[in-house]
Coordinates of C-alpha atoms and ligand atoms in Angstrom, one line a residue:
M1 CA 3.1 -15.1 30.2
T2 CA 0.9 -12.7 29.6
E3 CA 2.4 -10.2 27.4
T4 CA 1.3 -6.7 28.9
K5 CA 3.7 -4.9 28.2
G6 CA 2.4 -0.9 26.9
T7 CA -1.1 -1.4 27.6
G8 CA -1.4 -1.6 31.5
M9 CA -3.8 -3.8 33.2
M10 CA -5.6 -4.6 29.7
T11 CA -5.0 -8.1 29.8
D12 CA -8.7 -9.0 29.2
T13 CA -10.5 -9.2 26.0
S14 CA -13.6 -7.3 27.2
E15 CA -11.7 -5.2 29.0
W16 CA -9.7 -3.6 25.8
R17 CA -12.9 -3.7 23.7
S18 CA -14.8 -1.2 26.3
H19 CA -11.4 1.4 26.4
H20 CA -11.4 0.9 22.8
E21 CA -15.1 1.8 22.0
A22 CA -14.9 5.0 24.6
A23 CA -11.9 6.5 23.3
I24 CA -11.6 5.6 19.6
L25 CA -13.2 7.2 16.6
P26 CA -16.1 4.3 15.8
A27 CA -15.4 5.4 11.7
L28 CA -12.6 2.9 12.0
G29 CA -14.5 -0.3 12.6
R30 CA -14.0 -2.8 14.8
P31 CA -10.6 -4.1 15.5
Q32 CA -9.4 -8.2 15.5
R33 CA -6.9 -8.1 18.2
L34 CA -5.0 -5.9 20.8
L35 CA -1.2 -6.4 19.6
V36 CA 1.3 -5.4 21.6
R37 CA 4.1 -6.8 20.2
G38 CA 6.0 -7.6 17.1
E39 CA 9.3 -9.5 16.0
G40 CA 10.1 -10.4 12.4
V41 CA 7.1 -12.0 10.2
R42 CA 5.3 -12.3 14.3
V43 CA 3.0 -10.2 16.2
W44 CA 1.6 -11.2 19.6
D45 CA -1.7 -10.1 21.3
E46 CA -3.0 -9.2 24.8
A47 CA -3.3 -12.5 25.9
G48 CA 0.0 -13.9 24.6
R49 CA -1.4 -15.0 21.5
E50 CA 1.1 -15.7 18.6
Y51 CA 0.5 -14.4 14.8
V52 CA 2.3 -15.0 11.4
D53 CA 1.7 -12.1 10.1
L54 CA 0.7 -12.0 6.3
L55 CA -0.7 -8.6 6.2
A56 CA 2.3 -6.5 7.1
G57 CA -0.2 -3.9 8.7
I58 CA -1.3 -3.8 4.8
A59 CA 2.0 -4.0 2.7
V60 CA 3.6 -1.6 5.2
N61 CA 6.0 -3.7 7.5
A62 CA 9.1 -4.8 4.8
L63 CA 11.8 -5.9 6.9
G64 CA 8.7 -6.8 9.3
H65 CA 8.5 -5.8 12.9
A66 CA 11.1 -4.8 15.2
H67 CA 13.6 -5.1 12.4
S68 CA 17.2 -3.7 13.8
A69 CA 18.0 -1.9 10.7
V70 CA 14.5 0.0 11.5
V71 CA 14.8 0.4 15.3
G72 CA 18.9 1.7 14.8
A73 CA 18.3 4.6 12.3
L74 CA 15.2 5.4 14.3
T75 CA 16.9 5.6 17.4
D76 CA 20.3 7.3 15.9
Q77 CA 18.1 9.8 14.0
A78 CA 15.6 10.7 17.0
S79 CA 18.8 11.1 19.3
T80 CA 20.6 13.4 16.5
L81 CA 17.6 15.4 15.1
G82 CA 14.2 14.9 15.3
H83 CA 12.4 17.4 13.5
I84 CA 13.3 20.7 11.4
S85 CA 10.3 21.7 9.2
N86 CA 10.9 22.5 5.5
F87 CA 12.3 26.2 6.8
F88 CA 14.9 24.0 6.8
A89 CA 16.5 20.7 4.9
S90 CA 18.7 17.5 6.5
P91 CA 21.1 14.8 5.3
P92 CA 18.6 11.8 5.3
Q93 CA 15.7 14.3 3.8
I94 CA 17.7 14.5 0.4
A95 CA 20.1 11.2 0.4
L96 CA 16.3 9.3 0.5
A97 CA 15.2 11.7 -2.6
E98 CA 18.1 11.0 -4.2
R99 CA 18.2 7.4 -3.6
V100 CA 14.3 6.8 -4.7
L101 CA 14.9 9.1 -7.8
A102 CA 17.4 6.7 -8.7
L103 CA 15.9 3.8 -8.0
A104 CA 13.0 5.0 -9.9
Q105 CA 15.6 5.2 -12.9
A106 CA 14.1 8.7 -12.8
P107 CA 15.5 11.1 -15.8
S108 CA 17.5 14.2 -14.5
G109 CA 15.5 17.3 -13.3
S110 CA 13.1 15.1 -11.7
S111 CA 12.3 15.3 -7.7
V112 CA 10.4 14.2 -4.6
Y113 CA 7.9 15.7 -2.1
F114 CA 7.5 14.0 0.6
S115 CA 4.5 13.6 3.0
N116 CA 3.3 11.3 5.6
S117 CA 0.7 9.0 4.1
G118 CA -0.5 7.5 0.6
A119 CA -3.3 9.9 0.5
E120 CA -0.9 12.9 1.5
A121 CA 0.6 11.7 -1.8
N122 CA -1.8 11.5 -4.1
E123 CA -3.2 15.1 -3.1
A124 CA 0.2 16.4 -4.1
A125 CA -0.4 14.7 -7.4
L126 CA -3.7 16.2 -7.7
K127 CA -2.5 19.6 -7.2
I128 CA 0.6 18.8 -9.9
T129 CA -2.2 18.3 -12.2
R130 CA -4.0 21.3 -11.7
R131 CA -1.4 23.2 -12.4
T132 CA -1.3 21.6 -16.5
G133 CA -4.3 24.5 -16.6
R134 CA -7.1 21.6 -16.8
S135 CA -9.1 19.8 -14.0
K136 CA -10.6 16.4 -15.8
I137 CA -9.0 13.6 -14.3
V138 CA -10.1 9.6 -15.3
A139 CA -9.3 7.6 -12.8
V140 CA -10.2 3.5 -13.0
E141 CA -13.5 1.8 -11.1
G142 CA -12.0 -0.5 -8.2
S143 CA -9.3 2.0 -7.7
F144 CA -8.4 2.7 -4.3
H145 CA -6.3 6.1 -3.8
G146 CA -7.4 7.3 -0.2
R147 CA -9.4 8.8 2.3
T148 CA -8.8 12.8 2.1
M149 CA -10.5 14.6 0.1
G150 CA -8.6 15.0 -2.3
A151 CA -7.8 11.5 -3.0
L152 CA -11.2 10.1 -2.2
A153 CA -12.5 11.8 -5.5
L154 CA -10.5 9.6 -7.2
T155 CA -11.1 6.8 -5.3
A156 CA -13.9 4.7 -6.9
K157 CA -15.8 2.9 -4.1
A158 CA -19.6 4.9 -3.9
A159 CA -19.6 3.9 -0.3
Y160 CA -16.3 5.9 0.8
R161 CA -17.4 8.9 -1.4
E162 CA -20.9 9.4 -1.2
P163 CA -21.3 10.2 2.2
F164 CA -19.2 12.8 1.7
D165 CA -20.5 14.6 -1.6
P166 CA -20.0 17.3 -2.8
G167 CA -16.4 15.8 -3.6
V168 CA -13.8 17.2 -5.7
P169 CA -15.2 17.9 -8.8
G170 CA -13.5 16.6 -12.6
V171 CA -12.9 12.8 -11.7
V172 CA -14.5 10.4 -13.9
H173 CA -14.5 6.4 -13.7
V174 CA -14.2 4.3 -16.3
P175 CA -14.6 0.6 -16.2
F176 CA -12.2 -1.9 -15.3
G177 CA -9.7 -3.2 -18.0
D178 CA -12.1 -1.2 -20.6
E179 CA -9.1 0.2 -23.4
A180 CA -11.4 1.5 -25.5
A181 CA -13.1 3.6 -22.5
L182 CA -9.8 4.6 -21.2
R183 CA -8.9 6.1 -25.0
A184 CA -12.2 8.0 -25.0
A185 CA -12.7 9.5 -21.6
V186 CA -9.3 11.0 -21.8
D187 CA -9.7 14.3 -24.2
A188 CA -8.5 17.7 -24.2
D189 CA -9.6 18.8 -21.0
T190 CA -8.1 15.8 -19.4
A191 CA -5.2 17.0 -17.0
A192 CA -4.3 13.4 -16.1
V193 CA -5.1 9.4 -15.9
V194 CA -4.6 8.3 -12.4
L195 CA -3.6 4.4 -12.2
E196 CA -2.6 1.7 -9.5
P197 CA -0.5 -0.7 -11.6
I198 CA -2.1 -3.3 -9.5
Q199 CA -5.5 -2.5 -7.9
G200 CA -4.6 -3.8 -4.6
E201 CA -7.9 -2.8 -2.6
S202 CA -10.1 -4.5 -5.5
G203 CA -8.5 -7.9 -4.9
V204 CA -5.5 -7.4 -6.3
R205 CA -6.3 -7.1 -10.0
R206 CA -3.4 -6.6 -13.1
H207 CA -4.8 -4.5 -16.6
P208 CA -5.2 -6.2 -19.8
A209 CA -1.7 -6.6 -21.6
G210 CA -2.0 -3.2 -23.4
Y211 CA -3.8 -0.9 -21.3
M212 CA -0.4 0.6 -19.4
R213 CA 0.6 1.3 -23.0
A214 CA -2.8 2.8 -23.9
A215 CA -2.9 5.2 -20.5
R216 CA 0.7 6.4 -22.1
E217 CA -0.2 6.8 -25.7
A218 CA -3.9 8.2 -24.8
T219 CA -2.4 11.3 -21.9
D220 CA 0.3 12.1 -24.7
A221 CA -1.7 12.6 -27.3
V222 CA -3.6 15.1 -25.3
G223 CA -0.9 16.4 -23.3
A224 CA -2.0 14.9 -20.0
L225 CA -0.3 13.5 -17.7
L226 CA 0.1 9.4 -15.8
V227 CA 0.1 9.6 -12.3
L228 CA 1.1 5.9 -11.5
D229 CA -0.2 5.0 -7.9
E230 CA 2.6 2.9 -6.0
V231 CA 1.5 3.7 -2.6
Q232 CA 0.8 -0.1 -2.3
T233 CA 2.6 -1.3 -5.2
G234 CA 6.4 0.1 -4.6
I235 CA 9.1 -0.4 -2.9
G236 CA 9.7 -4.3 -3.3
R237 CA 6.4 -5.4 -3.0
T238 CA 6.0 -6.8 -6.7
G239 CA 9.6 -7.9 -6.8
S240 CA 10.8 -4.6 -8.2
W241 CA 11.8 -1.9 -6.9
F242 CA 8.0 0.0 -8.9
A243 CA 5.9 -2.3 -10.7
F244 CA 5.9 -0.1 -13.3
Q245 CA 9.6 -1.2 -13.9
Q246 CA 8.7 -4.7 -15.0
S247 CA 7.7 -5.1 -18.3
E248 CA 4.7 -7.2 -18.2
I249 CA 3.5 -5.0 -15.8
G250 CA 4.0 -1.6 -16.7
E251 CA 4.7 -2.3 -20.7
G252 CA 8.2 -0.1 -21.2
I253 CA 6.0 3.1 -19.8
T254 CA 7.8 6.2 -18.2
P255 CA 5.2 8.1 -16.0
D256 CA 4.8 11.5 -15.3
V257 CA 4.0 11.2 -11.4
V258 CA 4.4 8.5 -8.8
T259 CA 3.2 8.4 -5.5
L260 CA 4.3 5.9 -3.0
A261 CA 3.9 5.4 0.7
K262 CA 2.8 1.9 2.7
G263 CA 6.5 0.2 2.4
L264 CA 8.6 2.9 2.1
G265 CA 8.9 3.8 5.7
G266 CA 8.9 0.3 7.1
G267 CA 6.3 1.2 9.1
M268 CA 7.2 5.0 9.9
P269 CA 4.4 7.0 8.2
I270 CA 6.1 8.5 5.2
G271 CA 4.5 9.0 1.5
A272 CA 6.6 10.6 -0.8
T273 CA 5.2 12.3 -4.7
L274 CA 7.7 12.0 -7.9
T275 CA 7.8 14.6 -10.9
F276 CA 9.6 12.6 -13.9
G277 CA 11.6 15.1 -15.4
E278 CA 12.0 19.3 -15.5
R279 CA 8.5 19.7 -17.0
I280 CA 6.4 18.2 -14.9
T281 CA 8.9 19.1 -11.4
Q282 CA 8.1 23.1 -12.3
L283 CA 4.7 22.7 -12.6
L284 CA 4.3 23.5 -8.3
Q285 CA 6.1 26.3 -8.3
P286 CA 7.9 27.6 -4.9
G287 CA 5.2 28.2 -1.5
Q288 CA 2.4 26.2 -3.7
H289 CA 2.2 23.2 -1.7
G290 CA 4.2 22.2 1.6
S291 CA 3.8 20.1 5.3
T292 CA 5.0 20.8 8.7
F293 CA 6.4 17.3 8.5
S294 CA 7.0 17.3 4.7
G295 CA 10.7 15.3 5.0
N296 CA 10.7 14.9 8.7
P297 CA 14.1 13.8 9.6
L298 CA 12.9 10.8 11.3
A299 CA 11.1 9.1 8.9
T300 CA 13.1 9.7 6.1
A301 CA 16.3 8.0 8.1
V302 CA 14.2 5.3 8.5
G303 CA 13.0 5.1 4.9
L304 CA 16.9 5.4 3.9
A305 CA 17.3 2.2 5.7
V306 CA 14.5 0.3 4.8
L307 CA 16.2 0.4 1.0
T308 CA 19.4 -0.5 2.1
T309 CA 18.5 -3.7 3.9
V310 CA 15.9 -4.2 1.1
Q311 CA 19.0 -4.0 -0.9
E312 CA 21.2 -5.8 0.7
Q313 CA 19.4 -8.8 1.6
E314 CA 18.6 -9.0 -2.1
L315 CA 14.8 -8.6 -1.0
L316 CA 13.4 -8.0 -4.2
A317 CA 14.8 -11.1 -5.9
H318 CA 13.7 -13.0 -2.4
A319 CA 9.8 -11.3 -3.3
A320 CA 9.6 -12.4 -6.8
D321 CA 11.0 -15.8 -6.2
L322 CA 8.8 -16.7 -3.3
G323 CA 5.6 -14.8 -4.2
A324 CA 5.5 -17.5 -7.2
R325 CA 6.1 -20.1 -5.6
A326 CA 3.4 -19.4 -3.4
R327 CA 1.3 -18.8 -5.7
S328 CA 1.8 -21.8 -8.0
A329 CA 1.2 -23.9 -4.4
L330 CA -2.0 -21.8 -3.4
A331 CA -3.5 -22.0 -7.1
A332 CA -3.2 -25.6 -6.8
L333 CA -5.6 -26.0 -4.4
P334 CA -9.1 -26.9 -5.2
Q335 CA -10.8 -24.7 -2.8
I336 CA -8.8 -21.4 -5.3
T337 CA -10.2 -20.8 -8.0
E338 CA -7.9 -18.3 -9.1
V339 CA -4.6 -16.2 -7.7
T340 CA -3.3 -13.1 -8.9
G341 CA -0.7 -10.7 -8.2
A342 CA 3.1 -9.7 -8.3
G343 CA 5.8 -10.5 -6.2
L344 CA 4.3 -11.2 -2.6
L345 CA 1.2 -8.3 -3.2
I346 CA -1.3 -11.7 -3.4
G347 CA -4.7 -12.3 -4.2
M348 CA -7.1 -15.7 -4.4
E349 CA -10.2 -16.2 -4.6
L350 CA -12.0 -18.6 -2.5
R351 CA -14.3 -21.3 -4.5
D352 CA -17.4 -21.3 -1.8
G353 CA -16.5 -16.9 -1.2
N354 CA -17.0 -16.2 2.6
A355 CA -13.6 -14.4 2.6
K356 CA -14.3 -13.3 6.3
A357 CA -15.0 -16.2 7.4
V358 CA -11.9 -17.7 6.4
A359 CA -10.3 -14.6 7.9
D360 CA -11.9 -15.2 11.0
A361 CA -10.8 -19.0 10.9
A362 CA -6.8 -18.4 9.8
L363 CA -6.7 -15.6 12.9
E364 CA -7.9 -18.2 14.9
A365 CA -5.2 -20.6 13.7
G366 CA -2.8 -18.2 13.9
W367 CA -2.2 -16.3 10.5
I368 CA -3.2 -12.5 9.9
V369 CA -4.5 -12.6 6.3
N370 CA -7.1 -10.0 4.4
P371 CA -10.7 -10.7 3.1
V372 CA -9.6 -7.9 0.7
T373 CA -13.5 -8.3 -0.7
P374 CA -16.9 -10.7 0.4
T375 CA -14.7 -13.4 -1.8
R376 CA -11.2 -12.9 -2.2
L377 CA -8.3 -12.8 0.3
R378 CA -5.3 -10.5 0.2
L379 CA -1.9 -11.3 1.3
A380 CA 1.3 -8.6 1.6
P381 CA 3.6 -10.3 3.7
P382 CA 6.9 -8.8 5.3
L383 CA 9.4 -9.3 2.2
I384 CA 11.5 -10.9 4.8
I385 CA 8.8 -13.2 5.1
T386 CA 10.8 -17.1 5.0
D387 CA 9.8 -19.9 2.8
D388 CA 8.4 -22.1 5.4
Q389 CA 6.7 -19.5 7.1
L390 CA 4.8 -18.4 3.8
L391 CA 4.6 -21.7 2.1
G392 CA 3.3 -22.9 5.3
F393 CA 0.2 -20.9 5.0
A394 CA -0.6 -22.4 1.5
D395 CA -0.4 -26.2 3.6
A396 CA -2.6 -24.9 6.6
L397 CA -5.6 -23.2 4.0
P398 CA -7.6 -26.0 3.4
G399 CA -7.7 -27.2 7.0
I400 CA -8.5 -23.8 7.9
I401 CA -11.1 -22.9 4.9
A402 CA -12.9 -26.5 6.8
S403 CA -12.8 -24.7 10.0
A404 CA -14.3 -21.7 8.5
A405 CA -16.8 -23.4 7.0
H406 CA -17.5 -25.9 9.9
S407 CA -18.2 -23.0 12.3
G408 CA -20.3 -20.8 10.3
A409 CA -18.0 -17.8 11.3
G410 CA -18.1 -14.5 9.7
A411 CA -21.9 -15.1 8.9
E412 CA -22.4 -11.1 8.9
G413 CA -20.5 -11.1 5.9
A414 CA -17.2 -9.0 4.8
A415 CA -16.4 -5.8 7.3
Ligands
PLP1 C1 -3.1 2.5 0.7 C2 -3.6 3.2 -0.2 C3 -3.3 4.6 -0.3 C4 -3.9 5.3 0.6 O1 -2.8 5.3 1.4 P1 -3.4 6.1 3.1 O2 -1.5 5.9 3.8 O3 -3.7 5.4 3.9 O4 -3.5 7.3 3.0 C5 -3.7 5.1 -1.7 N1 -3.0 4.5 -2.7 C6 -3.0 3.3 -2.7 C7 -2.9 2.3 -3.8 C8 -3.3 2.7 -1.9 O5 -3.1 1.3 -1.4

């Protein structure tokens, strides 16, 4: 039986495509399928085909699709108090801020600014850095920090930035993994170093040992801030609440500012900017920042439900444990030359390249994966994924790669 709920008569592929093309900004690129329903780790398209979702809306749906905790929190809050503006406070806004600060083990005097996306969380971080009286920012090649003008200036990829020049000035990108270059770039004019603890969009890449500590030392030496973008790595994705809390990733440092978004809302749009300690918290003065939707009761109520569920179901330990087993299963495949990441954020380098063709073949076989670079796949499944579902993909991957090689699909290259 074809599932058509919410899509009217659009059961025919060419029909939804033509409606999409006529109505949606083409800048977003060509969507792969029209999805109409999700449940747990699975989603269904308009033709009733089922997929195991190993990407979770890009590391967003921590609890999968249509989780009862999310649905319950959202419907309860929507029927209680939906939106109020920053002229008022609401219980879920305050409770979520307190919970996030506790999970971050942030010192007293720390605070949270809520927004609606990762880019916005980074915009708030940028404004905080400007209040140091300096404007130079050091970021890293390969980094992704979002697409709004300020966040875009931090984002390394020239193809994203250059069509919109002149951008926000003052950002210097240093080569990935080069500690000496990082130390040399941080000087008395530097307001901040901005880093992802693990780079997501460049293919799930970890900095070399000593790099995070070097970033902390270099910023401390000149009175600059260290901003960690945990938009993708935060909220259990890597097996801990924040990636920086794992000693082999964060190397024991305490950041000045941390940004969050993706996993925090379990699908509800929300971002958060955390200021660590009184001195950083006081940088933005009353009236200097805001957003109509900041701390929106619907988004914060769902965020609370996500955190509670991750905790109650012990999903951090599950992500760490299953992620490690999945990485070793994938690393054992001769078709894979390198497996990277932590917890359930996984990157893998394909021996024969052409990640786009493999992702297309995977989709045909009922698996959603992401060709994050032309030669690498990324997995970021819901944290609730079972052993069978994720390890089943490792079993299926050799066949998928073989069918990609035969079909010649994806010859146009990575999108
Ligand atoms: C996705 C992402 C962003 C941007 O988040 P949006 O919600 O798309 O604006 C910023 N930083 C990192 C590390 C991300 O992965």
